[in-house]
Coordinates of C-alpha atoms in Angstrom, one line a residue:
X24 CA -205.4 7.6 -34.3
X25 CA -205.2 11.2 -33.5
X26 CA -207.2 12.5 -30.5
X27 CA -205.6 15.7 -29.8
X28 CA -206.2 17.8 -26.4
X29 CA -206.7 21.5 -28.0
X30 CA -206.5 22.1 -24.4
X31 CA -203.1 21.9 -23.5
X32 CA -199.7 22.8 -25.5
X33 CA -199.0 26.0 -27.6
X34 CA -201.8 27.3 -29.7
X35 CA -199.3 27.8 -32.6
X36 CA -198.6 24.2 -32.8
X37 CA -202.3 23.2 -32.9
X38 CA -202.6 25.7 -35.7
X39 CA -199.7 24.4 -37.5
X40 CA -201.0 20.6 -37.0
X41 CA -204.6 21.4 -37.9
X42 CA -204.7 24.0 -40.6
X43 CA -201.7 22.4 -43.0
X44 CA -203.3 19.2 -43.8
X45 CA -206.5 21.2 -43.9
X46 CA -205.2 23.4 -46.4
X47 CA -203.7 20.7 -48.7
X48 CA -206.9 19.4 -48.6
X49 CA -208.9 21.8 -49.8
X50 CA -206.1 22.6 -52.9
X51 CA -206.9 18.9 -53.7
X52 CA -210.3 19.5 -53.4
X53 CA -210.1 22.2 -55.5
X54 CA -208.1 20.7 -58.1
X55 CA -210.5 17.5 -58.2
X56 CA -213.1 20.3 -59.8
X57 CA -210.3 21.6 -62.6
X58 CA -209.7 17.6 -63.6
X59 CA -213.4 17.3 -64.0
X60 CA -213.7 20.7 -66.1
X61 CA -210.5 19.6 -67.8
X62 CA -211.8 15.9 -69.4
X63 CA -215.7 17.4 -69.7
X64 CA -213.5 19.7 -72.2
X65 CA -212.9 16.7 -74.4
X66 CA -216.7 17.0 -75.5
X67 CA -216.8 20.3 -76.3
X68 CA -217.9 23.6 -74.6
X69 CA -221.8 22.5 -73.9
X70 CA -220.1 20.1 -72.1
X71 CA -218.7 22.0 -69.9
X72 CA -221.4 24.2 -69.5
X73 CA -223.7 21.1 -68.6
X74 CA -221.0 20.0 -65.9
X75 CA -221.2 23.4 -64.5
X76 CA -225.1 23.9 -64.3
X77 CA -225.6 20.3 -63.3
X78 CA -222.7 21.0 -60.7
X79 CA -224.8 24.2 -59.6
X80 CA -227.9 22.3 -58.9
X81 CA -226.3 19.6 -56.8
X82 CA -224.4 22.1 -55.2
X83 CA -227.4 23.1 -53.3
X84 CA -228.1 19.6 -52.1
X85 CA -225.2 18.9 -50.3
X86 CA -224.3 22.6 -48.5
X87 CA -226.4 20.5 -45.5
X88 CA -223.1 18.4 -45.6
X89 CA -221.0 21.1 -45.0
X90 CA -223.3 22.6 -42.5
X91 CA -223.8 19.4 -40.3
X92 CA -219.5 19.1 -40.1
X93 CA -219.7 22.3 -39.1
X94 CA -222.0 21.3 -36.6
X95 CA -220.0 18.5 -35.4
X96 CA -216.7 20.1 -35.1
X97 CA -218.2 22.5 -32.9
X98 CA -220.8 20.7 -30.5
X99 CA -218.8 17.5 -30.1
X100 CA -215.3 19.5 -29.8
X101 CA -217.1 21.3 -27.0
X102 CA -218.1 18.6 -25.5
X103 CA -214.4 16.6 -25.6
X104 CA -213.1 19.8 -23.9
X105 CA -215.8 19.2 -20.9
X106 CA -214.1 15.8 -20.7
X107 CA -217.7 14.9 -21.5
X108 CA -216.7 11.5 -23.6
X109 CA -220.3 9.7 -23.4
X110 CA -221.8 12.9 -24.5
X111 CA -219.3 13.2 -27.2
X112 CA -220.4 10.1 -28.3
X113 CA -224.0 10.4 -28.4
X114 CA -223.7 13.4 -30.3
X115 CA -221.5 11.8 -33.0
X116 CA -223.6 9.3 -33.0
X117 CA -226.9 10.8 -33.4
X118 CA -224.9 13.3 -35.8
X119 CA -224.0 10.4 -38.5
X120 CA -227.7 8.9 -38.1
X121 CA -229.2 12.7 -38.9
X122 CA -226.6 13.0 -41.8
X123 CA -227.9 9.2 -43.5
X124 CA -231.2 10.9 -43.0
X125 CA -230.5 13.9 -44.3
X126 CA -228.6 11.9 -47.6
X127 CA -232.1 10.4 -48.3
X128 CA -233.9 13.2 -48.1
X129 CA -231.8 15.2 -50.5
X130 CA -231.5 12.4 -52.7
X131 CA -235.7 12.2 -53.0
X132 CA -235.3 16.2 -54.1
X133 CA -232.5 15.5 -56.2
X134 CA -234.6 12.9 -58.1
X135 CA -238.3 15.1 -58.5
X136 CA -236.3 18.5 -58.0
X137 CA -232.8 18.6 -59.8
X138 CA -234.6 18.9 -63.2
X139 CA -236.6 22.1 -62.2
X140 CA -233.2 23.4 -60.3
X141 CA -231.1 22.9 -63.9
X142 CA -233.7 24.7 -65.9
X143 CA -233.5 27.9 -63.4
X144 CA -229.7 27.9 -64.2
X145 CA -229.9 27.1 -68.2
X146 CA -231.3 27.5 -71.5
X147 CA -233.1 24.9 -73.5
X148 CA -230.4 23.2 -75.9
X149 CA -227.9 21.1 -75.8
X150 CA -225.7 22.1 -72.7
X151 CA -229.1 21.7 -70.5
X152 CA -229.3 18.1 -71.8
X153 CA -225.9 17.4 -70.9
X154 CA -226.1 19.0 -67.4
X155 CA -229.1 16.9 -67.0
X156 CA -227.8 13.6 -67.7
X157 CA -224.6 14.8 -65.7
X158 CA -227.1 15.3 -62.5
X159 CA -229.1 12.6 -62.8
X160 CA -225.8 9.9 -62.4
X161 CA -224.3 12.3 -60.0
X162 CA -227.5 12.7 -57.7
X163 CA -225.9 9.2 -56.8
X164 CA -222.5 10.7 -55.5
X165 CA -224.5 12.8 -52.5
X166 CA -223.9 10.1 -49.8
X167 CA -220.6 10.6 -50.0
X168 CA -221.0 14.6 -50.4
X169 CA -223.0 14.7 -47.0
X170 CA -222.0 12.1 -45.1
X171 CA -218.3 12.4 -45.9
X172 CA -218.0 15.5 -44.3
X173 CA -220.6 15.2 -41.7
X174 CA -218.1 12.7 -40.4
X175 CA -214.9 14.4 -41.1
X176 CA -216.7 17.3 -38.4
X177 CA -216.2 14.5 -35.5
X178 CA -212.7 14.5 -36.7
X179 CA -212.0 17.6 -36.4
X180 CA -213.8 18.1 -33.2
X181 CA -210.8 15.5 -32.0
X182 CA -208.1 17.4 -33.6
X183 CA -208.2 15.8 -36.7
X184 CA -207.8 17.2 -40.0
X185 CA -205.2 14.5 -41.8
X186 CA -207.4 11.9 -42.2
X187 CA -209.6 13.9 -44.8
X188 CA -206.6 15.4 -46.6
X189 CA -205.3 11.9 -47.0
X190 CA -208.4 11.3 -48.3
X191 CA -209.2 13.9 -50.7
X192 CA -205.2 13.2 -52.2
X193 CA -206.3 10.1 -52.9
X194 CA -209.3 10.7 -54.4
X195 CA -208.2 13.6 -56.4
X196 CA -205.7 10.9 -58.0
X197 CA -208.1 8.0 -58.4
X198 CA -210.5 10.7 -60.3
X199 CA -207.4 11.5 -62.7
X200 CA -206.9 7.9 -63.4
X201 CA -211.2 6.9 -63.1
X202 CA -212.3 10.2 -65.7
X203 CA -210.4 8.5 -69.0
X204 CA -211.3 5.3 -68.4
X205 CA -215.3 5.6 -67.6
X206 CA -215.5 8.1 -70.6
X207 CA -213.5 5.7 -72.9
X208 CA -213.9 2.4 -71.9
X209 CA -211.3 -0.2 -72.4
X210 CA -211.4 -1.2 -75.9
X211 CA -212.3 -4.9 -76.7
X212 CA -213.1 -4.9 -73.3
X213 CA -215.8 -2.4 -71.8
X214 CA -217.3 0.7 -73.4
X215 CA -217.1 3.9 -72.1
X216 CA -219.9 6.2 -71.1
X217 CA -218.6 9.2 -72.4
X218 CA -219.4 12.6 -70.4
X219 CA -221.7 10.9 -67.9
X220 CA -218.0 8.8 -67.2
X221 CA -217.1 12.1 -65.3
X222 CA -220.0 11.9 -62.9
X223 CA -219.2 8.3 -62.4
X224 CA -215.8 8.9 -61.5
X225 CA -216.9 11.5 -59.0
X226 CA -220.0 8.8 -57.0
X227 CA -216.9 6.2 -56.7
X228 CA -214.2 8.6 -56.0
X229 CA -216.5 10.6 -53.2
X230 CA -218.6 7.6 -51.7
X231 CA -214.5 5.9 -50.8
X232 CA -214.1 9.4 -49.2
X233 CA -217.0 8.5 -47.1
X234 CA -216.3 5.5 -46.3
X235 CA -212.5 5.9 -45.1
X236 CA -213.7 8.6 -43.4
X237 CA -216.4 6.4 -41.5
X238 CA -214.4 3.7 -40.7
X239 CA -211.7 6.4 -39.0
X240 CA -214.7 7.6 -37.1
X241 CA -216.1 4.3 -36.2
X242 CA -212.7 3.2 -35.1
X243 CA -211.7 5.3 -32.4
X244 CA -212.3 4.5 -28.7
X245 CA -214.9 6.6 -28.0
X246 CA -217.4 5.0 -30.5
X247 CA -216.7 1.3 -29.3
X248 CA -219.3 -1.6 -28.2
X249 CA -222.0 0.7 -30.6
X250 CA -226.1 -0.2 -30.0
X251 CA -228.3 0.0 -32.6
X252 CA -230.8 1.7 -30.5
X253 CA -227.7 4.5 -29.9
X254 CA -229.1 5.2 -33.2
X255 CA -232.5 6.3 -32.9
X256 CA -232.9 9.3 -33.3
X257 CA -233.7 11.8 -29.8
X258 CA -235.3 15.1 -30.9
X259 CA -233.7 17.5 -28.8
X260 CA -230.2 15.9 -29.8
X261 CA -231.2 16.1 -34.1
X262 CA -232.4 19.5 -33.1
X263 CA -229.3 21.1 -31.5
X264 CA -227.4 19.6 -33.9
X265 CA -229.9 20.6 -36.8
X266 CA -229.5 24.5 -35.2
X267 CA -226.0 24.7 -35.4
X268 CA -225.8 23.5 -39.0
X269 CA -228.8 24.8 -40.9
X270 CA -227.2 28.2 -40.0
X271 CA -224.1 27.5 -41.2
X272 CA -225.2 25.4 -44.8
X273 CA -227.6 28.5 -45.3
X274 CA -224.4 30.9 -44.8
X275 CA -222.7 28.6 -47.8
X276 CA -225.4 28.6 -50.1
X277 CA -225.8 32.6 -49.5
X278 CA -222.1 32.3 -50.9
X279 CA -222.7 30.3 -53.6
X280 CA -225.9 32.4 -55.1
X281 CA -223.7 35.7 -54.7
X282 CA -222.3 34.9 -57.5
X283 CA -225.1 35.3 -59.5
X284 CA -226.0 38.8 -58.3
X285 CA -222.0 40.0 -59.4
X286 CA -222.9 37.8 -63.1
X287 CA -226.4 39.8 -63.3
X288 CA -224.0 42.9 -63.0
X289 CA -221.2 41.9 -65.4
X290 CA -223.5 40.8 -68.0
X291 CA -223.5 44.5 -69.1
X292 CA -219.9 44.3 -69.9
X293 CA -219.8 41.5 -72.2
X294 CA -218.3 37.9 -72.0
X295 CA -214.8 39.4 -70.9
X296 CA -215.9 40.6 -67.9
X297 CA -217.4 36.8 -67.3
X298 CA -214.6 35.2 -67.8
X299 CA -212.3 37.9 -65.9
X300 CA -214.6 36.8 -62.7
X301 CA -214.5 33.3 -62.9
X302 CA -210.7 33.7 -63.3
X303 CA -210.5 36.1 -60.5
X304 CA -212.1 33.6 -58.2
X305 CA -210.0 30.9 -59.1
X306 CA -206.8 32.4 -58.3
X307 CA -208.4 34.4 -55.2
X308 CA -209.3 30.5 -53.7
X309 CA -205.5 29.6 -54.0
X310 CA -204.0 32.5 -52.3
X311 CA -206.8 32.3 -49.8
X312 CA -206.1 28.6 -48.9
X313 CA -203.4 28.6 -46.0
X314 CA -205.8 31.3 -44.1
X315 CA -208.8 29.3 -44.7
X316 CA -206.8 26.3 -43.2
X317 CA -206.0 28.2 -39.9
X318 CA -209.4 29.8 -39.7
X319 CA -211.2 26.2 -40.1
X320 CA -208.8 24.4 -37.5
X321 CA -209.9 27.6 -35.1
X322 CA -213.1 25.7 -34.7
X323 CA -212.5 23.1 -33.0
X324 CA -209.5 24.9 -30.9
X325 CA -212.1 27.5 -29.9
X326 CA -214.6 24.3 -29.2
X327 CA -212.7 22.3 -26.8
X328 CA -211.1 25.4 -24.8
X329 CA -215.0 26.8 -24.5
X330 CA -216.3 23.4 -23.2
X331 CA -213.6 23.5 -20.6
X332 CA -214.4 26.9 -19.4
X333 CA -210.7 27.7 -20.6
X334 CA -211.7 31.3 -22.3
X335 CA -208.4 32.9 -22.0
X336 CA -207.4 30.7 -24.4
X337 CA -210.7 31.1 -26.8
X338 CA -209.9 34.9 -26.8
X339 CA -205.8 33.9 -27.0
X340 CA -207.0 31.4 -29.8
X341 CA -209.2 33.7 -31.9
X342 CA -206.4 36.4 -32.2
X343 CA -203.8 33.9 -33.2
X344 CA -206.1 32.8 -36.1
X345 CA -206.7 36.2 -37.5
X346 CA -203.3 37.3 -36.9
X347 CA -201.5 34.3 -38.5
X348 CA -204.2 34.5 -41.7
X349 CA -203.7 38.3 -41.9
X350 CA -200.1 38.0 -42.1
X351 CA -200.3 35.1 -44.7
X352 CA -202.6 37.4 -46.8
X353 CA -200.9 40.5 -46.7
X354 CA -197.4 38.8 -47.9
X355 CA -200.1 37.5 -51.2
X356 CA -200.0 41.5 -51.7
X357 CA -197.5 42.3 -54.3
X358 CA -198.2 39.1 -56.5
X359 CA -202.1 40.0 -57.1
X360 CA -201.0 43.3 -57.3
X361 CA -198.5 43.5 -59.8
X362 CA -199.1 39.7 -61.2
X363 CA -202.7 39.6 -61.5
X364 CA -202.0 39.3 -65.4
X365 CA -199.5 36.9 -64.9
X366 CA -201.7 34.7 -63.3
X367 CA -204.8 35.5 -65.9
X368 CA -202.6 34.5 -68.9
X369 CA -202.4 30.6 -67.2
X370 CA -206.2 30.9 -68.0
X371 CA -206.6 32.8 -71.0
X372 CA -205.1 34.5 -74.2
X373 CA -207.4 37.4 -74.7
X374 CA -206.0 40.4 -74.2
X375 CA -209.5 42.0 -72.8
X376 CA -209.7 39.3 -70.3
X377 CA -206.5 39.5 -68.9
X378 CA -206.7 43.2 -68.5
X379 CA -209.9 43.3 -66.6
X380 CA -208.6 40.1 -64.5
X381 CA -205.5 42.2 -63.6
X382 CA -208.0 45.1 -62.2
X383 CA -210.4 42.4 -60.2
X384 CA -207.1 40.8 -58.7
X385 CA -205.7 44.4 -57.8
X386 CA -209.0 44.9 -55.4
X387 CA -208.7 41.7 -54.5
X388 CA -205.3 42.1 -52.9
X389 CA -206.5 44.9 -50.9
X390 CA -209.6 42.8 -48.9
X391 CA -208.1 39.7 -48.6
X392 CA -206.8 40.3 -45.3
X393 CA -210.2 41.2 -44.6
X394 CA -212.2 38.0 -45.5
X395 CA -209.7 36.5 -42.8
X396 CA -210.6 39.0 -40.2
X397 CA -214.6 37.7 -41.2
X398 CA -213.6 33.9 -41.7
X399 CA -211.9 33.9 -38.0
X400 CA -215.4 35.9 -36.3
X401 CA -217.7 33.1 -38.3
X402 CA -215.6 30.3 -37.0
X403 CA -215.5 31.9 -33.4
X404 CA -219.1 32.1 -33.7
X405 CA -219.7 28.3 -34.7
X406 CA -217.4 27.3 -31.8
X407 CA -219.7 29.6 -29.5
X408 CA -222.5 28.1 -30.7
X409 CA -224.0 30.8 -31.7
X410 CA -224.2 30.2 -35.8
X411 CA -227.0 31.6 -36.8
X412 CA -225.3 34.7 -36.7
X413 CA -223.2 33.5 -39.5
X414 CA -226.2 33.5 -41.9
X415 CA -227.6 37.0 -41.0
X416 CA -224.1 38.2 -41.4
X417 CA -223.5 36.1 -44.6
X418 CA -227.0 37.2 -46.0
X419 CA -226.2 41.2 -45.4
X420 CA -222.6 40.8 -47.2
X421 CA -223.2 38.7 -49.8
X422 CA -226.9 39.5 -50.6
X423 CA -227.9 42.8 -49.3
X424 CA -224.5 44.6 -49.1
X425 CA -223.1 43.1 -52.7
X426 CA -226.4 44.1 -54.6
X427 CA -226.2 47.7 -53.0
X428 CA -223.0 48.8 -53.5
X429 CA -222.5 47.6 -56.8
X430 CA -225.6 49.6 -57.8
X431 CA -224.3 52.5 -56.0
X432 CA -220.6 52.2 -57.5
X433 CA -221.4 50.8 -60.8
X434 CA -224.6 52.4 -61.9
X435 CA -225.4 55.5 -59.7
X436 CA -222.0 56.5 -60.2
X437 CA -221.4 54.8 -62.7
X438 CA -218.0 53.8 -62.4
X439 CA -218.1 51.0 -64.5
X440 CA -216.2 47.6 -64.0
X441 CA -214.4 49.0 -61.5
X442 CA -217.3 50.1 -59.7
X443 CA -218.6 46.4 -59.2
X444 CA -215.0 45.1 -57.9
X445 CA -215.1 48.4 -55.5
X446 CA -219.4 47.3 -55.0
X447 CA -218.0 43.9 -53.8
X448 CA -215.1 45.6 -51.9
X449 CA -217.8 47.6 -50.0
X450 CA -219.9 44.5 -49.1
X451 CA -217.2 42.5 -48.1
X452 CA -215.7 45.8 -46.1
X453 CA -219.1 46.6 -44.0
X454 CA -219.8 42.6 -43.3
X455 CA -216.3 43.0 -42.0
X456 CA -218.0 46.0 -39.6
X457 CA -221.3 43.8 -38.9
X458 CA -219.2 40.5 -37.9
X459 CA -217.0 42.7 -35.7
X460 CA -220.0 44.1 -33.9
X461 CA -222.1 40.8 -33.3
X462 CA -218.8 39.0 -32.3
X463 CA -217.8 41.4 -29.5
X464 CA -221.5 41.2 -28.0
X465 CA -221.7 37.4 -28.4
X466 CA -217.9 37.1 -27.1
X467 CA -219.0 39.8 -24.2
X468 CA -221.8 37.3 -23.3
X469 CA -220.1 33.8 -23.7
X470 CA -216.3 34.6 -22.8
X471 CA -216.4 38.3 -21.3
X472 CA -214.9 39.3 -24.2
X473 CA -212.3 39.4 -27.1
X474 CA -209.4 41.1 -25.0
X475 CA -206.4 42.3 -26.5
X476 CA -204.3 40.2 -28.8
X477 CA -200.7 39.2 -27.9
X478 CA -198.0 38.4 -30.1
X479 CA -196.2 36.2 -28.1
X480 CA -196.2 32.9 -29.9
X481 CA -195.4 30.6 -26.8
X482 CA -199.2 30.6 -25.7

């Protein structure tokens, strides 16, 4: 199994082994969601629109999955860089038990809750209905959303980030073969459930995720000859953990409700502008994938260097990731530039939507380089332990800072659609000035500072 020692060997090679299968991952992960959106098609467009409120409202539930990996890949990497194996384990261990609890707890909200959290997102009619019967069969799937990658955090705390892309591949395939079959049935045979097959697909798909990714977890050497009382939960252990990953599920659900500030803006502009953003975020999250992997496998390289007091190679580490992921974005330049409407017309045939998709994608170009430079400072942060700054960062750009601008740009000046691309532009451009500010004081306090950075790629 792999056990890597971020501590030794070239940093470019760690990158290179960490962020690819990281990266692949997430495309697969991505491309699990266009399946889903693809067969829900087959009943129609409330469909759809149920799979993506129902969808929204689970959402929320499991960001405390990707908060507690986040968690993990950064407490229990620092520990494996003190050489600190039996404290590695305990925190794994009491890291899994807090992330059961946490799938139980979720899953009573889901079950009074999700209701309440659909109707805040819909409309009485038919597409609620649907999203509602959607949730209520995929309430079930959140064991595998939380505890999945709760799990996959140890992993990556070791230097691990195959095991979950393996993972997702997989799953991504099995919920291409699972979709057709739970909707339809097999005639003569079995009958189908129709769209609730979807959310089916997704519990089995997701909950095998889990589990491979547990038994990779339970099977390395670190986590043998396991005691049931190793599971009891110690309060000061479920509360470090809890304040490195509340911060950093808040910071994802901060994301996630952006979006409906920038759709409270477009809604002036008609359903074209809508579409023009949802399409503009698609293609945005595939040009943004290789920098995402190198800025998620900084984590636990940062992790393991801070535990062993090795912060030449934190600050040596950090520069690396931002470089690389600034390089990678800059070459996206010229094809969201001058192919933005390429790329719209894979999504649409309306001549409105592809224009206004070809002037989100322009901006877009322009800051992408800059969401690495703010994804690199977040991750340096988590590895530092010092999270919570992620959220009040997260809240100013994608709360305080969107809102702002694009009532400064689009309505005070009114400048439009392209006032709330340049709004967003702004947020995302002073977040960039916050981040750098809080990361040179934390870095000044934890490592005595960010240094220079080198482009020697030997290091």
């Amino acid at each position: 199994m792999i056990d890597e020692d971020l501590t030794q060997g070239p940093l470019t090679g760690h990158f290179r082994r960490l962020a690819i299968p990281a990266a692949i991952g997430m495309l697969f992960s991505t491309l699990y969601n266009v399946v889903d959106t693809f067969y829900a098609g087959f009943f129609g467009t409330q469909a759809q629109a149920g799979l993506a409120v129902g969808f929204q409202a689970f959402f929320i539930l499991v960001a405390i999955g990707f908060g507690l990996s986040s968690a993990m890949s950064a407490l229990v990497g620092n520990a494996k860089g003190r050489k600190d194996q039996a404290e590695a384990r305990h925190l794994a261990v009491q890291g899994t038990g807090l992330a059961a609890m946490a799938t139980l707890v979720m899953m009573a909200i889901a079950a009074f809750a999700g209701p309440s959290l659909i109707a805040v997102v819909s409309e009485p009619g038919g597409y609620r209905d649907a999203g509602l019967g959607y949730f209520s069969w995929l309430m079930f799937a959140l064991p595998g959303f939380i505890m999945g990658p709760a799990a996959n955090g140890i992993l990556q705390a070791r230097g691990d980030t195959r095991t979950m892309q393996r993972a997702l591949v997989v799953a991504f395939f099995v919920n291409v073969g699972l979709n057709p079959l739970l909707m339809y049935g097999i005639p003569g045979v079995i009958g189908g459930l129709g769209f609730n097959g979807i959310a089916l697909a997704t519990i089995l798909s997701q909950s095998g995720v889990a589990v491979f990714i547990l038994w990779r977890v339970f099977g390395r050497a670190m986590m043998r000859d396991l005691k049931l009382a190793e599971f009891m939960p110690v309060p000061a252990k479920y509360y470090e953990i809890i304040a490195q990953a509340f911060p950093a599920g808040f910071a994802l659900l901060v994301t996630f409700s952006s979006g409906f500030i920038v759709q409270y803006a477009l809604k002036d502009y008609g359903e074209a502008a809508l579409a023009s953003y949802g399409i503009t975020m698609r293609v945005e999250q595939l040009f943004l994938l290789p920098a995402l992997g190198i800025t998620i496998s900084l984590v636990p390289i940062a992790a393991q260097n801070y535990g062993a007091d090795n912060n030449d190679r934190v600050r040596a580490a950090f520069h690396r990731c931002w470089i690389l992921g600034v390089i990678g974005t800059s070459l996206a330049f010229p094809f969201l530039w001058f192919g933005g409407g390429l790329a719209a017309r894979v999504f649409s045939d309306d001549p409105e939507v592809i224009r206004i998709s070809a002037l989100f994608l322009k901006v877009e170009a322009a800051i992408l380089p800059i969401y690495v430079v703010l994804f690199s400072i977040n991750s340096l942060l988590q590895a530092l332990q010092h999270a919570a700054w992620t959220m009040w960062i997260g809240i100013y750009r994608q709360w305080i800072g969107i809102a702002l601008f694009i009532w400064l740009f689009a309505y005070v000046i009114d400048g439009g659609l392209t006032g709330v691309r340049l709004g967003i532009a702004a947020g995302v451009g002073t977040g960039l000035l916050l981040s750098l500010w809080v990361g040179v004081r934390v870095a000044n306090r934890c490592i005595g500072g960010l240094g220079m950075p080198t482009l020697s790629l030997k290091a």
